């Protein structure tokens, strides 16, 4: 079993703290509308979803009206607030991917309204389309073919053809194993799920998505370990699993999400991929991040620190509900724009590094999950990850886990990060577990096989 | 000499490896098997539940406790009559049609099961008809439905409607939960109760059972 | 007709830009729970309201449950995020003031749960109670007696007795005239409404509220020109009236809201009083402000600049509705805490002035309403206002209006603030109108009387 | 020689002082009074409305235009028969029970009135019974209710219920609006239409009248 990296990242694209800041990166991306993402300014990225309702033939007109209303009012507000540009994410709901005609219809509405806002207000905007990873609708998941695969690719293809600027996905390869890793706080299983299964699956999946992008005037943007590391964050926030465990899982996700870039992604990486700062350090590509302004979608311990090196700043998602001032997506747009204004004002004065450090200082000492997102920690662990690149994804993932554990331990010991009294015990336990992992992914899989629930998982779907 | 307290402590500590040795000693010393269960194993889980609720125990620790309890049970069960084993009730759980989220559902099942209920897990993406036929087959006391998406929450309503059509609605209590679900939604979909999370779901089930 | 100022502010409490920053002020206020407001840290202030529902005897239990749920979950989140302290505002809905037993019941719930959170988490929290100004329920309003006056004072009294820390109100004296001033963009009528009627009414009203505070262990916090200047902001945001007019109205509100401090208020002034920075400069007392994080309550052009010199940072209000992550008030609490963390992180590093300037830079040039909130403009106009103090409230209000007009004109001319092409015309028009205002308030009132709708307004209620 | 275009322009410019002179000239020149109204004064307001909607005119300017139109009308009205004066319809407006917000309502009235409707303003804090008795008295085509508070929006429902009880519900169209009101709320309170703001309210009224 060999990694099929089209591109390899043997060294950091950004190695110095003085080059690592929000708004700019070595490989900025220019959109059709002329926004240069990573070219200096931080742009807002708005995502939104339907309120509680059924989606079917009978309700699609209503759904279309709701999306039309959301996009027109949000773009109008962006124009009123003189935003220099806006990224819109269309993260589909499962029904929209299952019935690609539904998803395509909404996608077209967004494309049309973005165009209309350009004409009406001179607003620059760009669209990211993120279909659902339908493959887990089969239980156990069927990863490389079958009706869900075909259906999902149909939506990717059609949206690319219709003029979407970016394609993304939150791919789920390995999740069927990782869910169990999370509730058992089992770091080995997490490493197997993301560092072996996830990487194998993303190589296959992203090779396909990149092909679709190449066939149309469309850019492959990136993936998110949302169902892995964000689920860990949510569970930690509820007190279900240790925060230190969730922090390590976050970093374990890095080599997995990096695979998208090895296969040709150019960014901006997905907003909910909090592993983004690592990807930016390693690849030099722009990233989208979300933090306090995404609180309507999920609470987090990383509300400010998440912004330190973002190139796009997102609200994650909000359903169309009426708040006192207006509809929630418009509120989200306004809040994002003010956040971006503040960061960009600092850049205009050459104070972006100082702002970055304040964003980091304000959170990093309060939670290990925030600590591992602080720029200097990110750079140190990223350096460990790329050192392991020649040895493949499993080695990189082990390096990520080890790096995170050592950094958090050192942070706790030196008082740089507060921790629960139980965290050190868990970190030690994780260290010991990682020491038992063999270097060969196949051997590792064989070792773990007895502990896997094989009713939820088909090894051959991963070429194992 | 091993004690029932030690059994409880094994459960609290999640001492999967150690529990059977102690249970064996108690069996050899002719401790009544029902005492080992109720005053040892279950007593341990009764300490665990509030510690979880107050945030002093993590889920993986609770799972180890549950596993420890089960290990102990393996030795004691053959010594008692099937009819001696009581269950607090039978609960059927599923994520509604179109919804694939299962981690919350699985946590819920673990919590409910280790509090003494028998659980039937219907899995995720459970069609309306599947709920109805499963109710007919398993005759649960309570049916729990979860949904994590604004676009699948409405399936709770169609599922309850299907239960009415299938003539089983009044044979069960229906409880609901999930991120987009608010307490008010209970009335809207004609369910009987709402749980915010796994811990409160157990309390809700206890209240529901008391009212049956 | 003479102004009855108990305290006069003849000079600025803060006259140098280097002393004018968020989090600290010359006259900090210490709460029973040990928070020092204006003593260095910016604290969050959370306000919330019921979702769509009737309030009556039959539903009060439900309302009480909702408030209990809001306060417990919000304080829990504040504790989880390690907030150094929290201010809770109970801004009543009209039913709660009309039936003081309702308001008192909810107020007691908040007091109890604040106490419970202190015991459970060690969280410091404090309560501001803001009854409604019921007097406008009579049409025309009855300002100094009658059933609405008695009812309103009953709630003030009972909440003070029960242990509320702060009393506030958004008083409405003069609003019956000001509504018309707004839709006609008539600056003279605005000055009459706030600089004469509002000031006269607030002297009377706040003398009473201060008495209530003195009788109990309670502090008079301050008033807001919400129904005046915030209505102007909302109308300007809809494009109904000129932004420059709304900006001038904001500053016109300053002497009116200052009356609360002349009568003994100590702050923190009301969150929605965007005239707060002026009040802080003049009185040296702490202020609460709201901006981008209050977008669920109302959109605004001052999302960041509003924070420049705040001591408390508020969400204005949010109804109890479910968002994807949880209930909206908890989301509000999280967002406020992250905003405060960032400001406080800057203070910890001695970079608070730099942060203040970025908050200002990011908005001030984009809208005249933002421009008049930038700290240096605030200090300059405030200096003009206090110069007029010996001549009374009308003179101060005219000075405020003139100062604002001149500053905005100069800002537009020098390119410091963008304006609509029609703004300069409106500024000139306002200047000309102000030139016709006599110095004597009585004479001014007589001059304006023919233009007033006397069916909506009773002069004798203002001692005129 | 004065022209009808000049009358229109006066209205657009809000030339309160100048309009009467021009109208007088036209009257003296035997211009048909209905032309002065329709091709002069009303034509002017028809230019104003879209300019307001697109943000090119402010409310105070629209108010001056409306005042200018009224000044012109003062001179022309005596010259025509009452029956020649048409109204687009009769609309009754009020802020619901418990709610004191009137500035939005007043803007609405101004917009509706100057677009050619007859308006009956019930004011703020209008009790359910007051709506019903006013409907009986004035027989409007449309009743508009506004609410700005989450705790008064429910009064729309009780007001409609009172209309049903009073037997007048089917004699009027009911439209609603205000900050906490979403389009979906129309069905919930059994109204007929929703307007987001003053401009769209006029369009809504036009649609409603067309459907009567
Ligand atoms: Zn995600
Ligand atoms: Zn997203
Ligand atoms: Zn207010």
GROMACS .gro file of N, CA and C and ligand atoms in nm, chain C residues 47 89 91 130 170 224-227 230 270-273 290 298 316, ligand 3:
model
   52
  723UNK      N    1  -2.855   4.076   2.734
  723UNK     CA    2  -2.997   4.109   2.746
  723UNK      C    3  -3.073   4.009   2.660
  765UNK      N    4  -2.875   4.226   3.185
  765UNK     CA    5  -2.977   4.330   3.186
  765UNK      C    6  -3.115   4.266   3.174
  767UNK      N    7  -3.430   4.397   3.071
  767UNK     CA    8  -3.507   4.504   3.011
  767UNK      C    9  -3.647   4.449   2.998
  806UNK      N   10  -3.421   4.732   3.391
  806UNK     CA   11  -3.464   4.844   3.308
  806UNK      C   12  -3.614   4.833   3.280
  846UNK      N   13  -3.513   5.365   2.952
  846UNK     CA   14  -3.504   5.439   2.824
  846UNK      C   15  -3.620   5.536   2.827
  900UNK      N   16  -3.105   5.609   2.803
  900UNK     CA   17  -3.067   5.596   2.663
  900UNK      C   18  -3.165   5.675   2.578
  901UNK      N   19  -3.113   5.742   2.477
  901UNK     CA   20  -3.200   5.811   2.381
  901UNK      C   21  -3.242   5.716   2.271
  902UNK      N   22  -3.271   5.594   2.311
  902UNK     CA   23  -3.299   5.486   2.216
  902UNK      C   24  -3.413   5.521   2.121
  903UNK      N   25  -3.526   5.562   2.176
  903UNK     CA   26  -3.642   5.592   2.093
  903UNK      C   27  -3.620   5.715   2.005
  906UNK      N   28  -3.164   5.607   1.819
  906UNK     CA   29  -3.155   5.474   1.758
  906UNK      C   30  -3.263   5.456   1.652
  946UNK      N   31  -2.662   5.297   2.974
  946UNK     CA   32  -2.733   5.194   2.898
  946UNK      C   33  -2.658   5.157   2.770
  947UNK      N   34  -2.661   5.026   2.739
  947UNK     CA   35  -2.593   4.974   2.620
  947UNK      C   36  -2.635   5.042   2.490
  948UNK      N   37  -2.765   5.063   2.474
  948UNK     CA   38  -2.811   5.114   2.345
  948UNK      C   39  -2.794   5.265   2.333
  949UNK      N   40  -2.741   5.330   2.438
  949UNK     CA   41  -2.713   5.473   2.430
  949UNK      C   42  -2.580   5.492   2.358
  966UNK      N   43  -2.297   4.878   2.252
  966UNK     CA   44  -2.328   4.760   2.171
  966UNK      C   45  -2.293   4.789   2.027
  974UNK      N   46  -3.037   4.476   1.605
  974UNK     CA   47  -3.051   4.575   1.497
  974UNK      C   48  -2.920   4.588   1.422
  992UNK      N   49  -2.741   4.403   2.315
  992UNK     CA   50  -2.870   4.473   2.303
  992UNK      C   51  -2.989   4.386   2.345
 1355LIG    ZN1   52  -3.267   5.051   2.363
   0.00000   0.00000   0.00000
